[in-house]
Coordinates of C-alpha atoms in Angstrom, one line a residue:
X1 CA 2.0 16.2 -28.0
X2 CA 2.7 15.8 -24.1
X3 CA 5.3 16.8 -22.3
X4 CA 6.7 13.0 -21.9
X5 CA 6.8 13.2 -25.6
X6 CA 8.5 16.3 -26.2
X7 CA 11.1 15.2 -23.3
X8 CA 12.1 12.6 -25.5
X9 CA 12.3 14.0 -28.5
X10 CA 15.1 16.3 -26.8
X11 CA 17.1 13.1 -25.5
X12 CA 16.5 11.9 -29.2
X13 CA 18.1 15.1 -30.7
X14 CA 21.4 14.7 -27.7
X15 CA 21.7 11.1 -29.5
X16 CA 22.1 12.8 -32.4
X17 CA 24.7 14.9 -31.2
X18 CA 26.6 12.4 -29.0
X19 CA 26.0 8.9 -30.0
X20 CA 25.8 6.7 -27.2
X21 CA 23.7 3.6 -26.0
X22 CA 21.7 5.2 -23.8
X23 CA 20.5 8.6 -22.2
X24 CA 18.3 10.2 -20.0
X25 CA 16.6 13.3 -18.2
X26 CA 16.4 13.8 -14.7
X27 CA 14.3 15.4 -12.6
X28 CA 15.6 17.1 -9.2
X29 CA 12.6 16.4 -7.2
X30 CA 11.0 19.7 -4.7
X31 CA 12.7 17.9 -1.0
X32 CA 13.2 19.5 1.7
X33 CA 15.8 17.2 2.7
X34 CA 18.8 15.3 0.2
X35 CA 18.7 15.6 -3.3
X36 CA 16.2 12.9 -4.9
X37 CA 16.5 12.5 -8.8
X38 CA 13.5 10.8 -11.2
X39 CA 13.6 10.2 -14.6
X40 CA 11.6 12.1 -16.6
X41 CA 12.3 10.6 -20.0
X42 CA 14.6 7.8 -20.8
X43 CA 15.8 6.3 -24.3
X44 CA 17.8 3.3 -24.5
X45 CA 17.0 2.2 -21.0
X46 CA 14.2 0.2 -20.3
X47 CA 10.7 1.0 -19.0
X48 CA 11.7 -0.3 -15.4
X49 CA 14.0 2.9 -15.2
X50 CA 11.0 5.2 -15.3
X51 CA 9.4 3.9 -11.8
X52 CA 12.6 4.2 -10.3
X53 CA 13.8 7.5 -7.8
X54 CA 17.5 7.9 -7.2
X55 CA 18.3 9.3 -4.0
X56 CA 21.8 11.2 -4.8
X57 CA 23.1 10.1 -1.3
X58 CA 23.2 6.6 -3.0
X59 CA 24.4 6.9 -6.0
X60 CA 27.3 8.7 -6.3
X61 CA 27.5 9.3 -9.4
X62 CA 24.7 11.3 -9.7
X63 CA 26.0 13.0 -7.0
X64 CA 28.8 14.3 -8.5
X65 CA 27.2 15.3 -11.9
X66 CA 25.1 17.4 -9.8
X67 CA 28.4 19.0 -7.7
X68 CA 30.5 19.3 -11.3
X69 CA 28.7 22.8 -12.1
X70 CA 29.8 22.1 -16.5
X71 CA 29.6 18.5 -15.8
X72 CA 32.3 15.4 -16.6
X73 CA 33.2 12.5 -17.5
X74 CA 34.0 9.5 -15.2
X75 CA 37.0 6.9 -16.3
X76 CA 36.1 3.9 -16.8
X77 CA 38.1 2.8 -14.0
X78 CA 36.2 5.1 -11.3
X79 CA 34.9 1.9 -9.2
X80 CA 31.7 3.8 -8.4
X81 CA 28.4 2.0 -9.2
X82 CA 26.2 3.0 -12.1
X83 CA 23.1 4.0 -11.4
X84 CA 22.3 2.2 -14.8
X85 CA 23.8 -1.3 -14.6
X86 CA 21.8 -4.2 -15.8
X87 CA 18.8 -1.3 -16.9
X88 CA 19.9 -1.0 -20.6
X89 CA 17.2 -1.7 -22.9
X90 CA 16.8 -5.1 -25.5
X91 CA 19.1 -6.5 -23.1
X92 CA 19.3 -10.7 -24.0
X93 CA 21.5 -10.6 -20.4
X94 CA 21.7 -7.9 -17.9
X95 CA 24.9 -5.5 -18.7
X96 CA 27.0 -3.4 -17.2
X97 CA 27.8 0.4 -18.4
X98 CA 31.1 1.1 -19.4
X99 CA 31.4 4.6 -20.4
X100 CA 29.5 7.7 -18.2
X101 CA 29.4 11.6 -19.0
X102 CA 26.7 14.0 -17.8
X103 CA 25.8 17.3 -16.6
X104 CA 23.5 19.5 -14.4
X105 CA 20.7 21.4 -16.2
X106 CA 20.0 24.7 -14.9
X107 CA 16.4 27.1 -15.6
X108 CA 15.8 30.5 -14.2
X109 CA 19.6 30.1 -12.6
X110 CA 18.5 27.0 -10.2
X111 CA 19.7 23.2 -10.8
X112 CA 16.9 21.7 -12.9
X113 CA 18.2 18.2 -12.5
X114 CA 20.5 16.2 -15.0
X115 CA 21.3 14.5 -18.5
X116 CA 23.2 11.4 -18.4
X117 CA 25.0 9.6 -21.2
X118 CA 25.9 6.5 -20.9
X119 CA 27.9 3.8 -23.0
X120 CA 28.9 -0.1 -23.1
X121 CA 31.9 1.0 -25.2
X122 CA 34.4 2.3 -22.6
X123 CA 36.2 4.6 -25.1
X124 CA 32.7 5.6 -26.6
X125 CA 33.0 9.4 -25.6
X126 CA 36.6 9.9 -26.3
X127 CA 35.8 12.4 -28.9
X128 CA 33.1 14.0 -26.8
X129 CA 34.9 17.7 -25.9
X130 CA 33.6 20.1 -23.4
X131 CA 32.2 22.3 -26.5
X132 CA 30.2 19.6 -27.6
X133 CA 28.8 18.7 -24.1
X134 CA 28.1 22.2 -23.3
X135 CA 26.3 22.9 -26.7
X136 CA 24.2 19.6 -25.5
X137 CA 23.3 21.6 -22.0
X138 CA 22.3 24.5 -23.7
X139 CA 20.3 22.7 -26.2
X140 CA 18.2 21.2 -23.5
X141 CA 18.4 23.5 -21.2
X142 CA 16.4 25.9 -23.9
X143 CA 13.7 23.0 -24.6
X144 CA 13.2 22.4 -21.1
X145 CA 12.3 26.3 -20.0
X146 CA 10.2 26.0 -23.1
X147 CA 8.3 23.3 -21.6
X148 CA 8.2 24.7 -18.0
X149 CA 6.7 28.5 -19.6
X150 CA 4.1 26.1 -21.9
X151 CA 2.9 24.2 -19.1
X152 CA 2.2 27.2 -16.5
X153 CA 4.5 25.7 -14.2
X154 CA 4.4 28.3 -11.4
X155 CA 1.4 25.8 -10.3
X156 CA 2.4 23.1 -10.6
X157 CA 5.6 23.9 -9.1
X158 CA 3.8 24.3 -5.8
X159 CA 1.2 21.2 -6.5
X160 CA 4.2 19.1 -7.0
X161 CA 5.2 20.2 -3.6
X162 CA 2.3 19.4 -2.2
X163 CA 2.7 15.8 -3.4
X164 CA 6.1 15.7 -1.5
X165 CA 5.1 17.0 1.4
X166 CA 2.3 14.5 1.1
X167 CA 4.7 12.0 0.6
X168 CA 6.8 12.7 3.3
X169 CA 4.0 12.2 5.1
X170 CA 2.5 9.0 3.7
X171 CA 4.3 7.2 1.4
X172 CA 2.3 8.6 -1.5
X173 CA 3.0 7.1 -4.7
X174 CA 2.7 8.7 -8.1
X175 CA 0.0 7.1 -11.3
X176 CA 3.2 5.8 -12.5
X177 CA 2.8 4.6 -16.7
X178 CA 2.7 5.7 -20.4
X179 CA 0.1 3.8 -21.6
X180 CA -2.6 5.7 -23.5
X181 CA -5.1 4.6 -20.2
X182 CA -3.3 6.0 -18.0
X183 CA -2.6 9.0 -20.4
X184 CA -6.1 9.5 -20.9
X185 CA -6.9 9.0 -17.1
X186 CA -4.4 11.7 -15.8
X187 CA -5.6 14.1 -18.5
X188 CA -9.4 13.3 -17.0
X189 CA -8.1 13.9 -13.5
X190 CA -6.2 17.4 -14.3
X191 CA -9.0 18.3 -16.1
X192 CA -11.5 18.0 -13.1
X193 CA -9.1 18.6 -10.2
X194 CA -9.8 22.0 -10.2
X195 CA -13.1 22.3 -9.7
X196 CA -15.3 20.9 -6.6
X197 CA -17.4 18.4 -8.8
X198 CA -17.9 15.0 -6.5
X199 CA -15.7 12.2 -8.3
X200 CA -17.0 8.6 -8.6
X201 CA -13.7 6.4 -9.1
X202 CA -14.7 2.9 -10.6
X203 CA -12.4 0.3 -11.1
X204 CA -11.2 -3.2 -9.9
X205 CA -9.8 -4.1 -6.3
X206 CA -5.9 -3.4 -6.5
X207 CA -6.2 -0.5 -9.4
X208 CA -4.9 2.4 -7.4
X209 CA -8.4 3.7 -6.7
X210 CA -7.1 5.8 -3.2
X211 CA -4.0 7.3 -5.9
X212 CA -6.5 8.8 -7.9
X213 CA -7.9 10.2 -4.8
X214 CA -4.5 11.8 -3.6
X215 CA -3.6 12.9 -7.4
X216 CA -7.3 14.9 -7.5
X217 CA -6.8 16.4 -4.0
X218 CA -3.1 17.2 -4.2
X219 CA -4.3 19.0 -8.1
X220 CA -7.3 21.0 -6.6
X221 CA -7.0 24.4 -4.9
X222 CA -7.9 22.4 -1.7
X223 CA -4.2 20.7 -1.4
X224 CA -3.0 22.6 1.2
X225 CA -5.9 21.3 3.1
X226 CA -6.6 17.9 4.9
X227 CA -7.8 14.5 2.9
X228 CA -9.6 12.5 5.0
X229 CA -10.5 9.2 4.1
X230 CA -12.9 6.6 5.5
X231 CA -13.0 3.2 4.5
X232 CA -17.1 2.4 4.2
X233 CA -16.4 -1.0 4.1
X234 CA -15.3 -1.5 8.0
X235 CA -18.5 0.6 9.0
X236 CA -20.6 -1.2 11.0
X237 CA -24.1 0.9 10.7
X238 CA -24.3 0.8 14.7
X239 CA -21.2 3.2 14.3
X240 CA -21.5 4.8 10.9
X241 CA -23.3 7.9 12.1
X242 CA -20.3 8.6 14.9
X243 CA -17.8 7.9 12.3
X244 CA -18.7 10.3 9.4
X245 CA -20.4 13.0 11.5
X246 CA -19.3 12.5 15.3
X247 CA -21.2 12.8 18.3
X248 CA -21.5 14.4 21.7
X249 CA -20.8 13.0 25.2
X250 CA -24.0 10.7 26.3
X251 CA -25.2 10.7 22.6
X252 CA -25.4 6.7 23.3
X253 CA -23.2 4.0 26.0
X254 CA -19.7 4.9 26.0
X255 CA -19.7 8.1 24.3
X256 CA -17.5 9.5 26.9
X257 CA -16.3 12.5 25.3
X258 CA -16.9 14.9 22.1
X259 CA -15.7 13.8 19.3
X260 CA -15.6 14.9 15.3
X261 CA -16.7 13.4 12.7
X262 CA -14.7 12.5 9.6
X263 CA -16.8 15.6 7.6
X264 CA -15.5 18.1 10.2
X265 CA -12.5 17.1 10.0
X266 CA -12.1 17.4 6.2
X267 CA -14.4 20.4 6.4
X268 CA -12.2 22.9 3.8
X269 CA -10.3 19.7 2.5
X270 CA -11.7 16.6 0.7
X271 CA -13.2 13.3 1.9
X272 CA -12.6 10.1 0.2
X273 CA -15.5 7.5 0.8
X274 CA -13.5 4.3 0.0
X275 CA -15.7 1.4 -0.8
X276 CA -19.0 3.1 -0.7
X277 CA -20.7 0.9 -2.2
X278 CA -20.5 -1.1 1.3
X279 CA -22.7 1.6 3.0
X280 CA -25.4 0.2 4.4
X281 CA -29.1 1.6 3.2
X282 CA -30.1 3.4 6.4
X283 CA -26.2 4.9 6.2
X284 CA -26.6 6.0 2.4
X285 CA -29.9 8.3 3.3
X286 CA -27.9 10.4 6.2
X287 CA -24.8 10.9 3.8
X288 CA -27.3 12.0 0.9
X289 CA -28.7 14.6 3.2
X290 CA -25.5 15.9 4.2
X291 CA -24.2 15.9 0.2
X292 CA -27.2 18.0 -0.6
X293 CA -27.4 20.3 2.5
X294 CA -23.9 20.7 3.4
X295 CA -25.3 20.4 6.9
X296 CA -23.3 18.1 9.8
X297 CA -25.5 17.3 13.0
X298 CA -23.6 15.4 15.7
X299 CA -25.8 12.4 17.3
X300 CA -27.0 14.2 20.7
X301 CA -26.1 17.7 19.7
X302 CA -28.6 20.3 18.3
X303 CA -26.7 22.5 16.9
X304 CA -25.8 22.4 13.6
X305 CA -22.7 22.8 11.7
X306 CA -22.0 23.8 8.0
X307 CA -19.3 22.1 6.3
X308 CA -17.0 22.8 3.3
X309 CA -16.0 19.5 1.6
X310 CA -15.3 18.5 -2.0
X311 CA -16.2 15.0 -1.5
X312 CA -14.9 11.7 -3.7
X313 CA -16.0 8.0 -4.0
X314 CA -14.5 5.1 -4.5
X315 CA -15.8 1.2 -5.5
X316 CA -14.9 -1.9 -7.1
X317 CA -19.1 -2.3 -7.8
X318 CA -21.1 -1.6 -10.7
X319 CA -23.3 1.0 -8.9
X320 CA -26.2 0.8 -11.3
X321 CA -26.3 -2.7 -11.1
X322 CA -26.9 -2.2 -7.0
X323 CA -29.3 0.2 -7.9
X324 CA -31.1 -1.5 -10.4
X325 CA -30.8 -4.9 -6.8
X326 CA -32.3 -2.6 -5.0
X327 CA -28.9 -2.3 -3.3
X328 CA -28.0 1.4 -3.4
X329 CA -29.9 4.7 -3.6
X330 CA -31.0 6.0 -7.2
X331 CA -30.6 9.6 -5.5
X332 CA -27.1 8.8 -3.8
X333 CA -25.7 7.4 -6.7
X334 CA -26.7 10.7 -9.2
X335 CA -25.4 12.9 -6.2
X336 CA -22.4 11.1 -6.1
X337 CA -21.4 10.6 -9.8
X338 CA -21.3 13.5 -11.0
X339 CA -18.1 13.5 -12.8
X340 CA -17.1 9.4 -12.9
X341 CA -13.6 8.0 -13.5
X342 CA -12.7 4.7 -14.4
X343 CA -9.5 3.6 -13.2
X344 CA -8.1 0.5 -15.8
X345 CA -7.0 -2.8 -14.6
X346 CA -3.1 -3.8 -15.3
X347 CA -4.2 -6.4 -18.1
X348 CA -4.9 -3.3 -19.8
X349 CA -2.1 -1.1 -19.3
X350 CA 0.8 -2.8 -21.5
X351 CA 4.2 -2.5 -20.7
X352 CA 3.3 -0.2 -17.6
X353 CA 3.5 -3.5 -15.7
X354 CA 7.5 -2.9 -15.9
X355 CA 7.5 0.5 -14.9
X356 CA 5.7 0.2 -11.6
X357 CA 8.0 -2.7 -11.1
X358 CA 10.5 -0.6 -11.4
X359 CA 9.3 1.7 -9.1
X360 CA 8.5 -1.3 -6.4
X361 CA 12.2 -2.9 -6.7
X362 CA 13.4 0.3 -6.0
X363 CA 11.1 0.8 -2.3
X364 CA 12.2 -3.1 -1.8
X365 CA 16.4 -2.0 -2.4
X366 CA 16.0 0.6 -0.1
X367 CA 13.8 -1.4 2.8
X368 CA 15.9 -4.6 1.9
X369 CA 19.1 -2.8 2.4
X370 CA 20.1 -4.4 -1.1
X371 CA 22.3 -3.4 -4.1
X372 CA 21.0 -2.7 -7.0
X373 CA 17.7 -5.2 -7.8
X374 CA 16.7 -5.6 -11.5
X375 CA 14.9 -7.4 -13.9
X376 CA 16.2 -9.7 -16.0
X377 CA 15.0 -10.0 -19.5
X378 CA 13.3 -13.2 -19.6
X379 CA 11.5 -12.2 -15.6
X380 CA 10.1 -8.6 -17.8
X381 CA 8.9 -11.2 -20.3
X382 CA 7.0 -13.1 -17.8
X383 CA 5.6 -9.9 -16.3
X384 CA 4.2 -8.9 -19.4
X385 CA 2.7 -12.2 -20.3
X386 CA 0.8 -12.5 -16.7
X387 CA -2.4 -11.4 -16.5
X388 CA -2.7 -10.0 -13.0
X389 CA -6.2 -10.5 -12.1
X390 CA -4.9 -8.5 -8.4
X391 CA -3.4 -5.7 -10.4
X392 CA -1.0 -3.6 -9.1
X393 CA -1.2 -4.7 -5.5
X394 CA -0.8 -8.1 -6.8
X395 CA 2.4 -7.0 -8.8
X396 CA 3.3 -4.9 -5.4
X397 CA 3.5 -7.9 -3.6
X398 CA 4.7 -10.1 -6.1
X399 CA 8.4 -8.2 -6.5
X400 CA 8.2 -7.9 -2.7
X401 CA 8.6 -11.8 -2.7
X402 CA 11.0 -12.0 -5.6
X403 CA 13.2 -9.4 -4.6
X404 CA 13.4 -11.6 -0.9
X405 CA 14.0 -14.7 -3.0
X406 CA 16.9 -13.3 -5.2
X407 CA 18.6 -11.3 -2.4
X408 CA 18.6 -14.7 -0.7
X409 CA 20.0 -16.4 -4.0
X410 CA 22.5 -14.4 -4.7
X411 CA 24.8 -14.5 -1.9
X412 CA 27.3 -11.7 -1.6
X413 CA 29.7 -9.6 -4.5
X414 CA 28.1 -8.5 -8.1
X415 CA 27.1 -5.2 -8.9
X416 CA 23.3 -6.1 -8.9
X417 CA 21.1 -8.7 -7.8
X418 CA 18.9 -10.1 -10.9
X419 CA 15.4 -11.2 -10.5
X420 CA 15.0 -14.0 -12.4
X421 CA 11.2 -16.2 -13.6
X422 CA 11.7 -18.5 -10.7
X423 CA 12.1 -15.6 -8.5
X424 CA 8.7 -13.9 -9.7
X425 CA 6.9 -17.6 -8.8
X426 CA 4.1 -17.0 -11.8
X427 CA 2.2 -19.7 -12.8
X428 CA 1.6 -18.7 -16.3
X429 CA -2.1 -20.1 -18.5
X430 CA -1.5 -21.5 -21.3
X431 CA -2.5 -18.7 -22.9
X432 CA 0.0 -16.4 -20.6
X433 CA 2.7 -18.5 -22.2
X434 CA 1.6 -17.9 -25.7
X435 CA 1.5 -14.4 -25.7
X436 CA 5.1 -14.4 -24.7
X437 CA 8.0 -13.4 -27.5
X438 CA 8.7 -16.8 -29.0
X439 CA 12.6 -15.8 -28.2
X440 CA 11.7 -16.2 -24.1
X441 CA 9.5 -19.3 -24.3
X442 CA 9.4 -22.6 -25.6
X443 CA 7.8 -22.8 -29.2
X444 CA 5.2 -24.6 -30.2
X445 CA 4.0 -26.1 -33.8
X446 CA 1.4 -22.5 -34.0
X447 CA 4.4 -20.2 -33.6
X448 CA 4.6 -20.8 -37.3
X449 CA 7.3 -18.4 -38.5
X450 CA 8.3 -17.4 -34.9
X451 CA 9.8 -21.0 -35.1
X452 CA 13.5 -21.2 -36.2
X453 CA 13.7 -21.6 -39.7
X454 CA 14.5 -25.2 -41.4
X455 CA 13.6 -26.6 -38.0
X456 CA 10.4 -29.2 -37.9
X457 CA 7.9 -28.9 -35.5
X458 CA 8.3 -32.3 -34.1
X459 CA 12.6 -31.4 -33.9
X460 CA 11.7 -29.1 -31.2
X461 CA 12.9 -29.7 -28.2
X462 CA 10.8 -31.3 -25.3
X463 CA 10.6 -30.0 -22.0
X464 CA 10.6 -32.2 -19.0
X465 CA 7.8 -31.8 -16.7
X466 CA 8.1 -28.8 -14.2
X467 CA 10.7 -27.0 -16.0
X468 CA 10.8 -23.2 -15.6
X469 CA 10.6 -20.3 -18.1
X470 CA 14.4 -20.1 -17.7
X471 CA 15.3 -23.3 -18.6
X472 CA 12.7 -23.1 -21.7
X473 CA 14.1 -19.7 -22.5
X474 CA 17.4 -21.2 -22.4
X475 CA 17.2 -23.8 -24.4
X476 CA 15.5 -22.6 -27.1
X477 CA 18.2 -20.0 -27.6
X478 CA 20.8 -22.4 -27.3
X479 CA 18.8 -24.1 -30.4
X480 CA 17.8 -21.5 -32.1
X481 CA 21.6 -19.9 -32.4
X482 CA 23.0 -23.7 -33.2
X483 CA 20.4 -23.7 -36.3
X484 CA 21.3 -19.8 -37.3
X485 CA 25.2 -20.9 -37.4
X486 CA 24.2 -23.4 -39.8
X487 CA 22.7 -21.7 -41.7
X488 CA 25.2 -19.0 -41.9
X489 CA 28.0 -21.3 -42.3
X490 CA 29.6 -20.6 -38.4
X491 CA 29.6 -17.2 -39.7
X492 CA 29.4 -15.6 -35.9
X493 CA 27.6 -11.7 -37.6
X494 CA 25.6 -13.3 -40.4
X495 CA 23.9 -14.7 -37.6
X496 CA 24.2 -12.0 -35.2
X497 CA 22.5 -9.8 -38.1
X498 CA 19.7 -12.4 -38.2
X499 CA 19.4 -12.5 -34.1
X500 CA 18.8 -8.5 -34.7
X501 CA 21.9 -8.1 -32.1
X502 CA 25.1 -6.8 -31.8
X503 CA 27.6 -8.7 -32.3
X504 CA 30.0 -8.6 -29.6
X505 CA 26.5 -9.2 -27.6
X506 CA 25.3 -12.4 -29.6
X507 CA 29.1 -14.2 -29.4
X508 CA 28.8 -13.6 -25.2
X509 CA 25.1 -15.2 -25.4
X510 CA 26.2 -18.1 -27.2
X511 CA 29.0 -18.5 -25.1
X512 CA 27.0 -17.9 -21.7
X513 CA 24.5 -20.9 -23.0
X514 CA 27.4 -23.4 -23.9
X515 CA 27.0 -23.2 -28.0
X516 CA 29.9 -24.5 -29.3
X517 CA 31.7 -22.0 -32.0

């Protein structure tokens, strides 16, 4: 069982105790500067919450939950923004939270981070007393030094760090996703990190090939140490020598000065080798000799230098297939895949496509200078049905432009700006469009039971050309809940009961799409 797994067990067990709609775990991230929180396990908010970071200084809430020292409860009334408006989860329109408790979490005497418990009923925690909530604290607070002792966190404690700092630095990003790939790939990673092996990192363009890279460096006993990257593919041969091992003055017409190569200046540290399957032939024989000597000789110098370099490779090639062309080197390609990773494309990865969203919306709110950005349900639907043949940086880029689009939309007032189908701008396949839930989509005579009962086929309705995944959406609710009342007699929860929602939440549907009842 992984520690994602055993988080959530724990919010299960405080759902138990304190029933609400919706609860998570946060993290107090290592920063040297204001308090930054990040979920580490949600349930009963949706996937999008995990790739989000919640800076306290912006949310205020979580602010004061971390100041309270027992923890409280805010009235419903308290006109400050919740950090989980319009994020709770089988949402059929985007809601706001009602009723807010939490409390700081404390191991080894330091702030941990924080639980949160949140409600749409605004009188759902009126029997919640400060016994209970404590016992809650102290419940977690035991499963969470658990967890920390089990996972020898003493390094990671300082690895994490070093991802900050990194961070800080860069703008590193985390392998973000629960999917069993991505599962599987960060066990692979952590379980070669720590040893100098040379990585090969295989995968598509737009993957997260140079993540993998940071994620291996900033997990090896090198991560104090500098990761150097070149990118092979913008190495023209007439410079590649100067580029990965440097040169001296004269060494060839305007060579003015010493200068270090990209192995000196990783020596001790790591060198990624983006794109090596660019590399030139001539290029590929002087970088094998220096992989299997560990010997650096600047153009026009004599002297040699050792280096000390845990080297990693990156490509969007099938490397045996060069070989096999004639296009790469047998001996460079054994040398340099020694222990190979495949990174999976976002087709494969599930509903991890709403999680990184998640975590871009929340870099676009903060560049933007926008409240709260979210997904509505029907745009989550369309993410999942697209089948990204950029990957993540097409999805990157993607919400970049929605999230422009609906802050343009929207206008000012609201408590968070929804990005909606048109937003997103997919052009779904057919196909795309079939894989979607028949509740967001337009049905078709092969949804078979997805269609709603008593309703022919050919009684469907008919879409105009050019109409958007909202307004199909929309109207086949609006159908679908005319046909349930029928069948139910206008009885408003027999049909609710059908719908698989709550009442209260079904009537306001109905009402928001004009069904008469």
């Amino acid at each position: 069982m992984t520690m994602d797994s055993r988080y959530r067990q724990l919010l299960a067990a405080v759902r138990g105790l304190v029933p609400c709609d919706a609860a998570a775990l946060l993290r107090l991230l290592p920063d040297e500067g204001s308090p930054v929180l990040q979920p580490v396990a949600v349930d009963g908010l949706s996937e999008e919450a995990l790739g989000r970071r919640f800076p306290a200084s912006a949310h205020p809430r979580l602010a004061r939950l971390l100041q309270s020292g027992n923890g409280l409860r805010f009235a419903s009334d308290a006109g400050l923004p919740d950090p989980y408006d319009g994020l709770l989860e089988h949402q059929q329109e985007l809601q706001a939270v009602h009723d807010c408790m939490g409390a700081p979490l404390r191991v080894d005497g330091r702030i941990w981070g924080l639980v949160t418990l949140d409600a749409l009923d605004p009188d759902a925690f009126d029997g919640v007393d400060p016994q209970r909530l404590a016992s809650v604290v102290r419940m977690l607070e035991a499963g969470i030094a658990a967890e920390e002792t089990i996972a020898a966190m003493a390094r990671r404690a300082e690895q994490e760090q070093a991802l900050a700092r990194a961070s800080q630095r860069g703008g590193t990003r985390e392998l973000l996703g629960r999917s069993a790939a991505m599962v599987r790939l960060r066990q692979e990673i952590d379980t070669v990190a720590g040893s100098d092996l040379t990585v090969l990192i295989l995968g598509e363009t737009g993957v997260g090939k140079e993540l993998v890279a940071e994620r291996l460096h900033a997990r090896s006993a090198r991560h104090d140490r500098p990761l150097v990257q070149i990118n092979c593919a913008a190495l023209p041969e007439t410079l590649a020598d100067s580029e990965l091992f440097g040169h001296k003055r004269g060494a060839f017409t305007g060579a003015v000065a010493d200068r270090a190569g990209k192995f000196e200046l990783a020596d001790g540290g790591t060198l990624l080798l983006d794109e090596v399957g660019e590399l030139p032939l001539p290029v590929q024989a002087k970088l094998l000799r220096v992989l299997q000597s560990g010997d650096v000789q600047r153009p026009g110098s004599d002297r040699v230098q050792r280096v000390d370099v845990r080297v990693l490779a990156a490509t969007n090639r099938d490397l045996r297939e060069e070989v096999a062309r004639g296009r790469f080197r047998a001996d460079l390609y054994h040398r340099l895949s020694v222990y190979p990773l495949r990174v999976p494309p976002l087709r494969e990865r599930g509903r991890d496509v709403l999680t990184l969203a998640g975590g871009f919306l929340e870099e676009n709110q903060h560049r933007l200078g926008a409240r709260n950005l979210r997904l509505s349900p029907a745009a989550s639907q369309a993410l999942l049905a697209h089948d990204w043949p950029g990957n993540v940086r097409e999805l990157e880029h993607l919400i970049s432009r929605a999230a422009l689009r609906a802050r343009a939309a929207a206008g000012r007032g609201g408590r968070w700006i929804a990005i909606e189908p048109e937003h997103l701008g997919l052009s779904l396949t057919p196909a795309a469009s079939q894989a979607l839930p028949s509740a967001v989509r337009a049905p078709s005579p092969s949804d078979g039971a997805a269609m709603a009962p008593g309703m022919p086929p050919e009684e469907h309705p008919v879409l105009p050309a050019g109409a958007g995944l909202r307004e199909a959406t929309e109207r086949f609710q609006r159908q679908w809940i005319e046909q349930a009342l029928q069948r139910h007699g206008g009885a408003m929860a027999a049909a609710a009961r059908e719908a698989g929602m709550d009442r209260s939440n079904f009537q306001r549907l109905a009402k928001r799409l004009g069904v008469k009842t």
